[in-house]
Amino acid sequence: MQMSPCIEAPIGIGLIPCDTLIQDRITGKKSLIGVFDHIYSPRFPLVPRPFYVLVSLAGRNGTYPFTLELSGEKERQVIFQVKGKVTLPSPAEPMDMVFPLQGVQFPFPDLYWLKFKVAGETLMIRPLQVSQKASSKEQEAN
C-alpha cells in the first residue's frame, strides 16, 4: 500500500517564465516555449514583449490567498503584482496557474525577483537578470 505524504500547507513545484505557453485543448498538457532567466535590452526603461509565468503548486485541499510579484533588487520596487485566491483540490492533484505579463516596465538594468507568496509567506522565488546590451548598430560603430 502506497502512502502519500501528508502535505499541510501548499508547496511550490515550479515558477517558470517563458515567451510562449501553449495548452493542448484535448489533453490539457502545457508546452513552455522559450524558457528564460535573462533579458537583454539596449535601452531603458524597457517594456518587453508580453511573456508568461507558470506557477505550479500542490497541497492539502483548500483555498489560499496568493500574490505573484516581480521586484528589483536595488530599489526593491515592485514593478508587477497580481493577487488572488487558488483552490487546491487535493495533494495528489498539482495545480498549474498561468499568468500573462503584459506592459511590465523594467526601469533599469538590475537583478529582478519573481516571487510567489501564499498567505503572505514567500513560497517560491526565481531570479530574472535584466541587462543592458549595446544594439548591433552601436556595436558596429565601436
mmCIF file of N, CA and C in Angstrom:
data_model
loop_
_atom_site.group_PDB
_atom_site.id
_atom_site.type_symbol
_atom_site.label_atom_id
_atom_site.label_comp_id
_atom_site.label_asym_id
_atom_site.label_seq_id
_atom_site.Cartn_x
_atom_site.Cartn_y
_atom_site.Cartn_z
ATOM 1 N N MET A 1 0.840 -1.172 0.000
ATOM 2 C CA MET A 1 0.000 0.000 0.000
ATOM 3 C C MET A 1 0.887 1.237 0.000
ATOM 4 N N GLN A 2 0.654 2.136 -0.970
ATOM 5 C CA GLN A 2 1.441 3.365 -1.060
ATOM 6 C C GLN A 2 0.828 4.435 -0.181
ATOM 7 N N MET A 3 1.693 5.118 0.535
ATOM 8 C CA MET A 3 1.247 6.211 1.377
ATOM 9 C C MET A 3 1.626 7.519 0.702
ATOM 10 N N SER A 4 0.715 8.466 0.680
ATOM 11 C CA SER A 4 1.063 9.777 0.150
ATOM 12 C C SER A 4 1.520 10.641 1.311
ATOM 13 N N PRO A 5 2.493 11.534 1.049
ATOM 14 C CA PRO A 5 2.975 12.378 2.137
ATOM 15 C C PRO A 5 1.856 13.298 2.627
ATOM 16 N N CYS A 6 1.878 13.591 3.891
ATOM 17 C CA CYS A 6 0.889 14.488 4.482
ATOM 18 C C CYS A 6 1.336 15.918 4.216
ATOM 19 N N ILE A 7 0.657 16.580 3.338
ATOM 20 C CA ILE A 7 1.004 17.950 2.980
ATOM 21 C C ILE A 7 -0.005 18.868 3.648
ATOM 22 N N GLU A 8 0.459 19.631 4.615
ATOM 23 C CA GLU A 8 -0.429 20.516 5.370
ATOM 24 C C GLU A 8 -0.662 21.842 4.649
ATOM 25 N N ALA A 9 0.394 22.450 4.173
ATOM 26 C CA ALA A 9 0.291 23.749 3.520
ATOM 27 C C ALA A 9 0.694 23.590 2.053
ATOM 28 N N PRO A 10 0.341 24.550 1.210
ATOM 29 C CA PRO A 10 0.775 24.467 -0.189
ATOM 30 C C PRO A 10 2.291 24.432 -0.301
ATOM 31 N N ILE A 11 2.770 23.691 -1.277
ATOM 32 C CA ILE A 11 4.202 23.659 -1.589
ATOM 33 C C ILE A 11 4.390 24.083 -3.032
ATOM 34 N N GLY A 12 5.514 24.733 -3.303
ATOM 35 C CA GLY A 12 5.814 25.175 -4.651
ATOM 36 C C GLY A 12 6.483 24.078 -5.453
ATOM 37 N N ILE A 13 6.012 23.889 -6.666
ATOM 38 C CA ILE A 13 6.610 22.905 -7.571
ATOM 39 C C ILE A 13 7.392 23.603 -8.674
ATOM 40 N N GLY A 14 6.864 24.727 -9.178
ATOM 41 C CA GLY A 14 7.554 25.427 -10.253
ATOM 42 C C GLY A 14 7.127 26.873 -10.393
ATOM 43 N N LEU A 15 8.096 27.716 -10.784
ATOM 44 C CA LEU A 15 7.882 29.132 -11.045
ATOM 45 C C LEU A 15 8.733 29.438 -12.273
ATOM 46 N N ILE A 16 8.109 29.441 -13.464
ATOM 47 C CA ILE A 16 8.873 29.423 -14.706
ATOM 48 C C ILE A 16 8.401 30.511 -15.670
ATOM 49 N N PRO A 17 9.284 31.472 -16.010
ATOM 50 C CA PRO A 17 8.944 32.457 -17.041
ATOM 51 C C PRO A 17 9.266 31.899 -18.425
ATOM 52 N N CYS A 18 8.425 32.240 -19.405
ATOM 53 C CA CYS A 18 8.665 31.782 -20.774
ATOM 54 C C CYS A 18 8.036 32.764 -21.773
ATOM 55 N N ASP A 19 8.500 32.677 -23.019
ATOM 56 C CA ASP A 19 7.987 33.547 -24.079
ATOM 57 C C ASP A 19 6.560 33.184 -24.473
ATOM 58 N N THR A 20 6.298 31.891 -24.595
ATOM 59 C CA THR A 20 5.005 31.410 -25.068
ATOM 60 C C THR A 20 4.602 30.189 -24.264
ATOM 61 N N LEU A 21 3.328 30.079 -23.995
ATOM 62 C CA LEU A 21 2.804 28.915 -23.302
ATOM 63 C C LEU A 21 1.595 28.407 -24.083
ATOM 64 N N ILE A 22 1.644 27.149 -24.457
ATOM 65 C CA ILE A 22 0.584 26.543 -25.258
ATOM 66 C C ILE A 22 -0.048 25.426 -24.442
ATOM 67 N N GLN A 23 -1.376 25.403 -24.392
ATOM 68 C CA GLN A 23 -2.072 24.315 -23.702
ATOM 69 C C GLN A 23 -2.927 23.556 -24.707
ATOM 70 N N ASP A 24 -2.683 22.254 -24.801
ATOM 71 C CA ASP A 24 -3.452 21.388 -25.688
ATOM 72 C C ASP A 24 -4.898 21.329 -25.197
ATOM 73 N N ARG A 25 -5.838 21.601 -26.076
ATOM 74 C CA ARG A 25 -7.259 21.630 -25.693
ATOM 75 C C ARG A 25 -7.812 20.261 -25.320
ATOM 76 N N ILE A 26 -7.230 19.217 -25.873
ATOM 77 C CA ILE A 26 -7.746 17.875 -25.608
ATOM 78 C C ILE A 26 -7.120 17.270 -24.361
ATOM 79 N N THR A 27 -5.796 17.321 -24.268
ATOM 80 C CA THR A 27 -5.108 16.656 -23.152
ATOM 81 C C THR A 27 -4.866 17.582 -21.953
ATOM 82 N N GLY A 28 -4.885 18.888 -22.196
ATOM 83 C CA GLY A 28 -4.579 19.832 -21.120
ATOM 84 C C GLY A 28 -3.086 19.995 -20.874
ATOM 85 N N LYS A 29 -2.259 19.258 -21.625
ATOM 86 C CA LYS A 29 -0.805 19.373 -21.451
ATOM 87 C C LYS A 29 -0.333 20.768 -21.843
ATOM 88 N N LYS A 30 0.654 21.260 -21.093
ATOM 89 C CA LYS A 30 1.210 22.583 -21.348
ATOM 90 C C LYS A 30 2.600 22.456 -21.946
ATOM 91 N N SER A 31 2.863 23.290 -22.946
ATOM 92 C CA SER A 31 4.192 23.376 -23.544
ATOM 93 C C SER A 31 4.726 24.778 -23.301
ATOM 94 N N LEU A 32 5.893 24.858 -22.680
ATOM 95 C CA LEU A 32 6.533 26.141 -22.413
ATOM 96 C C LEU A 32 7.610 26.346 -23.470
ATOM 97 N N ILE A 33 7.495 27.451 -24.215
ATOM 98 C CA ILE A 33 8.424 27.746 -25.302
ATOM 99 C C ILE A 33 9.253 28.965 -24.895
ATOM 100 N N GLY A 34 10.554 28.847 -25.017
ATOM 101 C CA GLY A 34 11.438 29.972 -24.730
ATOM 102 C C GLY A 34 11.558 30.277 -23.246
ATOM 103 N N VAL A 35 11.832 29.253 -22.440
ATOM 104 C CA VAL A 35 12.050 29.466 -21.002
ATOM 105 C C VAL A 35 13.321 30.304 -20.851
ATOM 106 N N PHE A 36 13.259 31.326 -20.005
ATOM 107 C CA PHE A 36 14.408 32.228 -19.884
ATOM 108 C C PHE A 36 14.632 32.670 -18.446
ATOM 109 N N ASP A 37 15.834 33.199 -18.202
ATOM 110 C CA ASP A 37 16.162 33.797 -16.907
ATOM 111 C C ASP A 37 16.976 35.080 -17.089
ATOM 112 N N HIS A 38 17.061 35.546 -18.340
ATOM 113 C CA HIS A 38 17.853 36.738 -18.658
ATOM 114 C C HIS A 38 17.160 37.504 -19.783
ATOM 115 N N ILE A 39 17.084 38.817 -19.658
ATOM 116 C CA ILE A 39 16.541 39.691 -20.700
ATOM 117 C C ILE A 39 17.601 40.744 -20.995
ATOM 118 N N TYR A 40 17.858 40.980 -22.292
ATOM 119 C CA TYR A 40 18.820 41.992 -22.712
ATOM 120 C C TYR A 40 18.088 43.107 -23.447
ATOM 121 N N SER A 41 18.562 44.341 -23.264
ATOM 122 C CA SER A 41 17.987 45.468 -23.987
ATOM 123 C C SER A 41 19.045 46.550 -24.153
ATOM 124 N N PRO A 42 19.044 47.241 -25.305
ATOM 125 C CA PRO A 42 19.984 48.350 -25.472
ATOM 126 C C PRO A 42 19.535 49.622 -24.741
ATOM 127 N N ARG A 43 18.221 49.728 -24.432
ATOM 128 C CA ARG A 43 17.698 50.953 -23.831
ATOM 129 C C ARG A 43 16.775 50.661 -22.657
ATOM 130 N N PHE A 44 16.748 51.621 -21.744
ATOM 131 C CA PHE A 44 15.871 51.550 -20.575
ATOM 132 C C PHE A 44 15.199 52.900 -20.391
ATOM 133 N N PRO A 45 13.991 52.926 -19.860
ATOM 134 C CA PRO A 45 13.220 51.793 -19.351
ATOM 135 C C PRO A 45 12.818 50.845 -20.478
ATOM 136 N N LEU A 46 12.648 49.592 -20.118
ATOM 137 C CA LEU A 46 12.324 48.529 -21.068
ATOM 138 C C LEU A 46 10.925 47.999 -20.798
ATOM 139 N N VAL A 47 10.119 47.951 -21.853
ATOM 140 C CA VAL A 47 8.838 47.245 -21.796
ATOM 141 C C VAL A 47 8.974 46.089 -22.780
ATOM 142 N N PRO A 48 9.283 44.879 -22.292
ATOM 143 C CA PRO A 48 9.480 43.744 -23.200
ATOM 144 C C PRO A 48 8.159 43.292 -23.802
ATOM 145 N N ARG A 49 8.271 42.487 -24.831
ATOM 146 C CA ARG A 49 7.040 41.908 -25.385
ATOM 147 C C ARG A 49 6.406 41.043 -24.298
ATOM 148 N N PRO A 50 5.102 40.813 -24.403
ATOM 149 C CA PRO A 50 4.423 40.017 -23.367
ATOM 150 C C PRO A 50 5.082 38.645 -23.185
ATOM 151 N N PHE A 51 5.100 38.184 -21.930
ATOM 152 C CA PHE A 51 5.598 36.847 -21.627
ATOM 153 C C PHE A 51 4.694 36.225 -20.574
ATOM 154 N N TYR A 52 4.977 34.988 -20.222
ATOM 155 C CA TYR A 52 4.125 34.225 -19.308
ATOM 156 C C TYR A 52 4.930 33.715 -18.127
ATOM 157 N N VAL A 53 4.238 33.491 -17.025
ATOM 158 C CA VAL A 53 4.833 32.827 -15.877
ATOM 159 C C VAL A 53 3.908 31.671 -15.506
ATOM 160 N N LEU A 54 4.488 30.466 -15.436
ATOM 161 C CA LEU A 54 3.759 29.282 -14.991
ATOM 162 C C LEU A 54 4.092 29.066 -13.521
ATOM 163 N N VAL A 55 3.047 28.950 -12.711
ATOM 164 C CA VAL A 55 3.196 28.644 -11.289
ATOM 165 C C VAL A 55 2.528 27.297 -11.062
ATOM 166 N N SER A 56 3.254 26.380 -10.445
ATOM 167 C CA SER A 56 2.717 25.053 -10.174
ATOM 168 C C SER A 56 2.793 24.788 -8.672
ATOM 169 N N LEU A 57 1.660 24.361 -8.095
ATOM 170 C CA LEU A 57 1.532 24.136 -6.651
ATOM 171 C C LEU A 57 0.908 22.789 -6.361
ATOM 172 N N ALA A 58 1.118 22.327 -5.156
ATOM 173 C CA ALA A 58 0.398 21.159 -4.638
ATOM 174 C C ALA A 58 0.136 21.437 -3.161
ATOM 175 N N GLY A 59 -0.770 20.682 -2.578
ATOM 176 C CA GLY A 59 -1.034 20.857 -1.155
ATOM 177 C C GLY A 59 -2.406 20.350 -0.758
ATOM 178 N N ARG A 60 -2.633 20.401 0.537
ATOM 179 C CA ARG A 60 -3.906 19.951 1.085
ATOM 180 C C ARG A 60 -5.049 20.752 0.468
ATOM 181 N N ASN A 61 -6.173 20.087 0.261
ATOM 182 C CA ASN A 61 -7.287 20.798 -0.358
ATOM 183 C C ASN A 61 -7.681 21.998 0.500
ATOM 184 N N GLY A 62 -8.013 23.058 -0.201
ATOM 185 C CA GLY A 62 -8.392 24.292 0.470
ATOM 186 C C GLY A 62 -8.188 25.473 -0.464
ATOM 187 N N THR A 63 -8.641 26.628 -0.030
ATOM 188 C CA THR A 63 -8.496 27.857 -0.800
ATOM 189 C C THR A 63 -7.512 28.758 -0.070
ATOM 190 N N TYR A 64 -6.557 29.289 -0.830
ATOM 191 C CA TYR A 64 -5.464 30.065 -0.250
ATOM 192 C C TYR A 64 -5.289 31.385 -1.008
ATOM 193 N N PRO A 65 -5.044 32.489 -0.301
ATOM 194 C CA PRO A 65 -4.725 33.749 -0.984
ATOM 195 C C PRO A 65 -3.285 33.702 -1.490
ATOM 196 N N PHE A 66 -3.060 34.279 -2.676
ATOM 197 C CA PHE A 66 -1.706 34.298 -3.238
ATOM 198 C C PHE A 66 -1.371 35.669 -3.783
ATOM 199 N N THR A 67 -0.067 35.892 -3.962
ATOM 200 C CA THR A 67 0.457 37.085 -4.629
ATOM 201 C C THR A 67 1.613 36.645 -5.515
ATOM 202 N N LEU A 68 1.590 37.072 -6.770
ATOM 203 C CA LEU A 68 2.731 36.916 -7.665
ATOM 204 C C LEU A 68 3.276 38.316 -7.881
ATOM 205 N N GLU A 69 4.577 38.490 -7.616
ATOM 206 C CA GLU A 69 5.147 39.814 -7.810
ATOM 207 C C GLU A 69 6.522 39.731 -8.452
ATOM 208 N N LEU A 70 6.884 40.826 -9.087
ATOM 209 C CA LEU A 70 8.186 40.976 -9.721
ATOM 210 C C LEU A 70 8.772 42.269 -9.182
ATOM 211 N N SER A 71 9.959 42.180 -8.575
ATOM 212 C CA SER A 71 10.562 43.369 -7.972
ATOM 213 C C SER A 71 12.055 43.403 -8.250
ATOM 214 N N GLY A 72 12.596 44.632 -8.241
ATOM 215 C CA GLY A 72 14.025 44.828 -8.451
ATOM 216 C C GLY A 72 14.793 44.667 -7.150
ATOM 217 N N GLU A 73 16.053 44.278 -7.280
ATOM 218 C CA GLU A 73 16.869 44.074 -6.083
ATOM 219 C C GLU A 73 17.386 45.400 -5.515
ATOM 220 N N LYS A 74 17.855 46.305 -6.391
ATOM 221 C CA LYS A 74 18.456 47.555 -5.917
ATOM 222 C C LYS A 74 17.448 48.430 -5.184
ATOM 223 N N GLU A 75 16.340 48.711 -5.824
ATOM 224 C CA GLU A 75 15.358 49.639 -5.263
ATOM 225 C C GLU A 75 14.252 48.912 -4.493
ATOM 226 N N ARG A 76 14.194 47.593 -4.641
ATOM 227 C CA ARG A 76 13.132 46.785 -4.023
ATOM 228 C C ARG A 76 11.734 47.257 -4.426
ATOM 229 N N GLN A 77 11.666 47.848 -5.604
ATOM 230 C CA GLN A 77 10.409 48.363 -6.135
ATOM 231 C C GLN A 77 9.643 47.245 -6.827
ATOM 232 N N VAL A 78 8.388 47.061 -6.460
ATOM 233 C CA VAL A 78 7.529 46.069 -7.115
ATOM 234 C C VAL A 78 7.065 46.675 -8.435
ATOM 235 N N ILE A 79 7.391 46.003 -9.553
ATOM 236 C CA ILE A 79 7.011 46.523 -10.868
ATOM 237 C C ILE A 79 5.829 45.770 -11.468
ATOM 238 N N PHE A 80 5.473 44.638 -10.886
ATOM 239 C CA PHE A 80 4.295 43.881 -11.318
ATOM 240 C C PHE A 80 3.780 43.121 -10.110
ATOM 241 N N GLN A 81 2.448 43.076 -9.990
ATOM 242 C CA GLN A 81 1.857 42.308 -8.893
ATOM 243 C C GLN A 81 0.444 41.897 -9.271
ATOM 244 N N VAL A 82 0.103 40.667 -8.932
ATOM 245 C CA VAL A 82 -1.269 40.194 -9.085
ATOM 246 C C VAL A 82 -1.608 39.404 -7.826
ATOM 247 N N LYS A 83 -2.829 39.616 -7.328
ATOM 248 C CA LYS A 83 -3.287 38.913 -6.135
ATOM 249 C C LYS A 83 -4.557 38.152 -6.489
ATOM 250 N N GLY A 84 -4.776 37.073 -5.772
ATOM 251 C CA GLY A 84 -5.983 36.287 -5.997
ATOM 252 C C GLY A 84 -6.080 35.170 -4.983
ATOM 253 N N LYS A 85 -6.921 34.199 -5.311
ATOM 254 C CA LYS A 85 -7.073 33.014 -4.474
ATOM 255 C C LYS A 85 -6.962 31.790 -5.373
ATOM 256 N N VAL A 86 -6.371 30.744 -4.819
ATOM 257 C CA VAL A 86 -6.242 29.484 -5.538
ATOM 258 C C VAL A 86 -6.866 28.393 -4.686
ATOM 259 N N THR A 87 -7.602 27.502 -5.351
ATOM 260 C CA THR A 87 -8.196 26.362 -4.665
ATOM 261 C C THR A 87 -7.456 25.106 -5.090
ATOM 262 N N LEU A 88 -6.878 24.421 -4.111
ATOM 263 C CA LEU A 88 -6.171 23.171 -4.375
ATOM 264 C C LEU A 88 -7.127 22.026 -4.080
ATOM 265 N N PRO A 89 -7.359 21.147 -5.058
ATOM 266 C CA PRO A 89 -8.331 20.070 -4.873
ATOM 267 C C PRO A 89 -7.865 18.954 -3.946
ATOM 268 N N SER A 90 -6.593 18.559 -4.036
ATOM 269 C CA SER A 90 -6.048 17.503 -3.180
ATOM 270 C C SER A 90 -4.543 17.458 -3.357
ATOM 271 N N PRO A 91 -3.815 16.844 -2.406
ATOM 272 C CA PRO A 91 -2.357 16.747 -2.544
ATOM 273 C C PRO A 91 -1.920 15.966 -3.782
ATOM 274 N N ALA A 92 -2.778 15.093 -4.271
ATOM 275 C CA ALA A 92 -2.435 14.260 -5.423
ATOM 276 C C ALA A 92 -2.666 14.975 -6.753
ATOM 277 N N GLU A 93 -3.234 16.185 -6.731
ATOM 278 C CA GLU A 93 -3.541 16.916 -7.957
ATOM 279 C C GLU A 93 -2.849 18.273 -7.959
ATOM 280 N N PRO A 94 -1.663 18.359 -8.547
ATOM 281 C CA PRO A 94 -0.994 19.655 -8.631
ATOM 282 C C PRO A 94 -1.852 20.655 -9.414
ATOM 283 N N MET A 95 -1.730 21.910 -9.058
ATOM 284 C CA MET A 95 -2.468 22.988 -9.715
ATOM 285 C C MET A 95 -1.488 23.869 -10.470
ATOM 286 N N ASP A 96 -1.735 24.045 -11.769
ATOM 287 C CA ASP A 96 -0.929 24.950 -12.585
ATOM 288 C C ASP A 96 -1.720 26.229 -12.822
ATOM 289 N N MET A 97 -1.047 27.351 -12.665
ATOM 290 C CA MET A 97 -1.649 28.646 -12.953
ATOM 291 C C MET A 97 -0.761 29.369 -13.956
ATOM 292 N N VAL A 98 -1.388 30.006 -14.941
ATOM 293 C CA VAL A 98 -0.660 30.712 -15.983
ATOM 294 C C VAL A 98 -0.970 32.200 -15.866
ATOM 295 N N PHE A 99 0.088 33.004 -15.817
ATOM 296 C CA PHE A 99 -0.060 34.446 -15.704
ATOM 297 C C PHE A 99 0.568 35.125 -16.918
ATOM 298 N N PRO A 100 -0.237 35.805 -17.749
ATOM 299 C CA PRO A 100 0.352 36.603 -18.826
ATOM 300 C C PRO A 100 0.832 37.938 -18.264
ATOM 301 N N LEU A 101 2.065 38.318 -18.572
ATOM 302 C CA LEU A 101 2.615 39.592 -18.111
ATOM 303 C C LEU A 101 2.752 40.504 -19.319
ATOM 304 N N GLN A 102 1.922 41.534 -19.354
ATOM 305 C CA GLN A 102 1.923 42.493 -20.459
ATOM 306 C C GLN A 102 2.145 43.888 -19.901
ATOM 307 N N GLY A 103 2.933 44.666 -20.594
ATOM 308 C CA GLY A 103 3.156 46.046 -20.192
ATOM 309 C C GLY A 103 4.042 46.215 -18.971
ATOM 310 N N VAL A 104 4.756 45.165 -18.587
ATOM 311 C CA VAL A 104 5.683 45.270 -17.450
ATOM 312 C C VAL A 104 6.832 46.189 -17.861
ATOM 313 N N GLN A 105 7.171 47.143 -17.018
ATOM 314 C CA GLN A 105 8.258 48.068 -17.324
ATOM 315 C C GLN A 105 9.417 47.860 -16.359
ATOM 316 N N PHE A 106 10.579 47.509 -16.937
ATOM 317 C CA PHE A 106 11.816 47.408 -16.165
ATOM 318 C C PHE A 106 12.495 48.773 -16.254
ATOM 319 N N PRO A 107 12.580 49.521 -15.147
ATOM 320 C CA PRO A 107 13.111 50.887 -15.224
ATOM 321 C C PRO A 107 14.596 50.970 -15.552
ATOM 322 N N PHE A 108 15.374 49.969 -15.140
ATOM 323 C CA PHE A 108 16.814 49.983 -15.385
ATOM 324 C C PHE A 108 17.349 48.560 -15.263
ATOM 325 N N PRO A 109 18.588 48.330 -15.765
ATOM 326 C CA PRO A 109 19.187 47.005 -15.616
ATOM 327 C C PRO A 109 19.315 46.663 -14.129
ATOM 328 N N ASP A 110 19.014 45.433 -13.775
ATOM 329 C CA ASP A 110 19.059 45.020 -12.373
ATOM 330 C C ASP A 110 18.814 43.516 -12.313
ATOM 331 N N LEU A 111 19.018 42.979 -11.141
ATOM 332 C CA LEU A 111 18.580 41.622 -10.857
ATOM 333 C C LEU A 111 17.180 41.757 -10.283
ATOM 334 N N TYR A 112 16.206 41.186 -10.976
ATOM 335 C CA TYR A 112 14.812 41.232 -10.537
ATOM 336 C C TYR A 112 14.450 39.867 -9.957
ATOM 337 N N TRP A 113 13.416 39.848 -9.139
ATOM 338 C CA TRP A 113 12.988 38.609 -8.499
ATOM 339 C C TRP A 113 11.507 38.367 -8.734
ATOM 340 N N LEU A 114 11.195 37.196 -9.282
ATOM 341 C CA LEU A 114 9.816 36.724 -9.342
ATOM 342 C C LEU A 114 9.549 36.041 -8.011
ATOM 343 N N LYS A 115 8.475 36.426 -7.350
ATOM 344 C CA LYS A 115 8.141 35.824 -6.056
ATOM 345 C C LYS A 115 6.696 35.376 -6.074
ATOM 346 N N PHE A 116 6.463 34.185 -5.552
ATOM 347 C CA PHE A 116 5.096 33.699 -5.389
ATOM 348 C C PHE A 116 4.873 33.477 -3.907
ATOM 349 N N LYS A 117 3.862 34.173 -3.374
ATOM 350 C CA LYS A 117 3.563 34.106 -1.951
ATOM 351 C C LYS A 117 2.183 33.496 -1.739
ATOM 352 N N VAL A 118 2.066 32.708 -0.681
ATOM 353 C CA VAL A 118 0.775 32.150 -0.272
ATOM 354 C C VAL A 118 0.539 32.587 1.166
ATOM 355 N N ALA A 119 -0.601 33.216 1.390
ATOM 356 C CA ALA A 119 -0.966 33.724 2.722
ATOM 357 C C ALA A 119 0.145 34.618 3.291
ATOM 358 N N GLY A 120 0.768 35.415 2.411
ATOM 359 C CA GLY A 120 1.800 36.351 2.845
ATOM 360 C C GLY A 120 3.194 35.779 2.993
ATOM 361 N N GLU A 121 3.332 34.464 2.927
ATOM 362 C CA GLU A 121 4.645 33.810 3.071
ATOM 363 C C GLU A 121 5.222 33.485 1.689
ATOM 364 N N THR A 122 6.496 33.817 1.471
ATOM 365 C CA THR A 122 7.139 33.514 0.195
ATOM 366 C C THR A 122 7.293 32.002 0.057
ATOM 367 N N LEU A 123 6.686 31.471 -1.003
ATOM 368 C CA LEU A 123 6.709 30.039 -1.256
ATOM 369 C C LEU A 123 7.783 29.683 -2.289
ATOM 370 N N MET A 124 7.912 30.543 -3.309
ATOM 371 C CA MET A 124 8.904 30.308 -4.362
ATOM 372 C C MET A 124 9.484 31.646 -4.796
ATOM 373 N N ILE A 125 10.749 31.598 -5.243
ATOM 374 C CA ILE A 125 11.419 32.797 -5.733
ATOM 375 C C ILE A 125 12.338 32.386 -6.880
ATOM 376 N N ARG A 126 12.420 33.244 -7.891
ATOM 377 C CA ARG A 126 13.262 32.943 -9.048
ATOM 378 C C ARG A 126 13.904 34.239 -9.545
ATOM 379 N N PRO A 127 15.225 34.228 -9.764
ATOM 380 C CA PRO A 127 15.886 35.436 -10.268
ATOM 381 C C PRO A 127 15.624 35.636 -11.759
ATOM 382 N N LEU A 128 15.568 36.900 -12.156
ATOM 383 C CA LEU A 128 15.437 37.281 -13.562
ATOM 384 C C LEU A 128 16.395 38.448 -13.791
ATOM 385 N N GLN A 129 17.494 38.178 -14.472
ATOM 386 C CA GLN A 129 18.521 39.201 -14.710
ATOM 387 C C GLN A 129 18.126 40.024 -15.938
ATOM 388 N N VAL A 130 18.108 41.343 -15.782
ATOM 389 C CA VAL A 130 17.807 42.249 -16.892
ATOM 390 C C VAL A 130 19.051 43.102 -17.100
ATOM 391 N N SER A 131 19.655 42.986 -18.298
ATOM 392 C CA SER A 131 20.956 43.609 -18.568
ATOM 393 C C SER A 131 20.899 44.537 -19.774
ATOM 394 N N GLN A 132 21.787 45.523 -19.761
ATOM 395 C CA GLN A 132 21.917 46.408 -20.908
ATOM 396 C C GLN A 132 22.943 45.816 -21.855
ATOM 397 N N LYS A 133 22.581 45.796 -23.116
ATOM 398 C CA LYS A 133 23.474 45.271 -24.142
ATOM 399 C C LYS A 133 23.395 46.221 -25.330
ATOM 400 N N ALA A 134 24.535 46.600 -25.862
ATOM 401 C CA ALA A 134 24.563 47.520 -26.994
ATOM 402 C C ALA A 134 23.826 46.915 -28.180
ATOM 403 N N SER A 135 23.126 47.760 -28.929
ATOM 404 C CA SER A 135 22.439 47.281 -30.121
ATOM 405 C C SER A 135 23.490 46.915 -31.172
ATOM 406 N N SER A 136 23.109 46.190 -32.202
ATOM 407 C CA SER A 136 24.074 45.770 -33.228
ATOM 408 C C SER A 136 24.651 46.977 -33.953
ATOM 409 N N LYS A 137 23.883 48.062 -34.117
ATOM 410 C CA LYS A 137 24.403 49.278 -34.754
ATOM 411 C C LYS A 137 25.444 49.937 -33.860
ATOM 412 N N GLU A 138 25.196 49.969 -32.546
ATOM 413 C CA GLU A 138 26.156 50.553 -31.617
ATOM 414 C C GLU A 138 27.434 49.725 -31.558
ATOM 415 N N GLN A 139 27.314 48.399 -31.655
ATOM 416 C CA GLN A 139 28.490 47.531 -31.626
ATOM 417 C C GLN A 139 29.332 47.741 -32.875
ATOM 418 N N GLU A 140 28.684 47.948 -34.040
ATOM 419 C CA GLU A 140 29.417 48.152 -35.299
ATOM 420 C C GLU A 140 30.194 49.474 -35.261
ATOM 421 N N ALA A 141 29.656 50.502 -34.578
ATOM 422 C CA ALA A 141 30.301 51.811 -34.511
ATOM 423 C C ALA A 141 31.550 51.779 -33.622
ATOM 424 N N ASN A 142 31.632 50.843 -32.677
ATOM 425 C CA ASN A 142 32.775 50.789 -31.761
ATOM 426 C C ASN A 142 33.913 49.993 -32.285
#
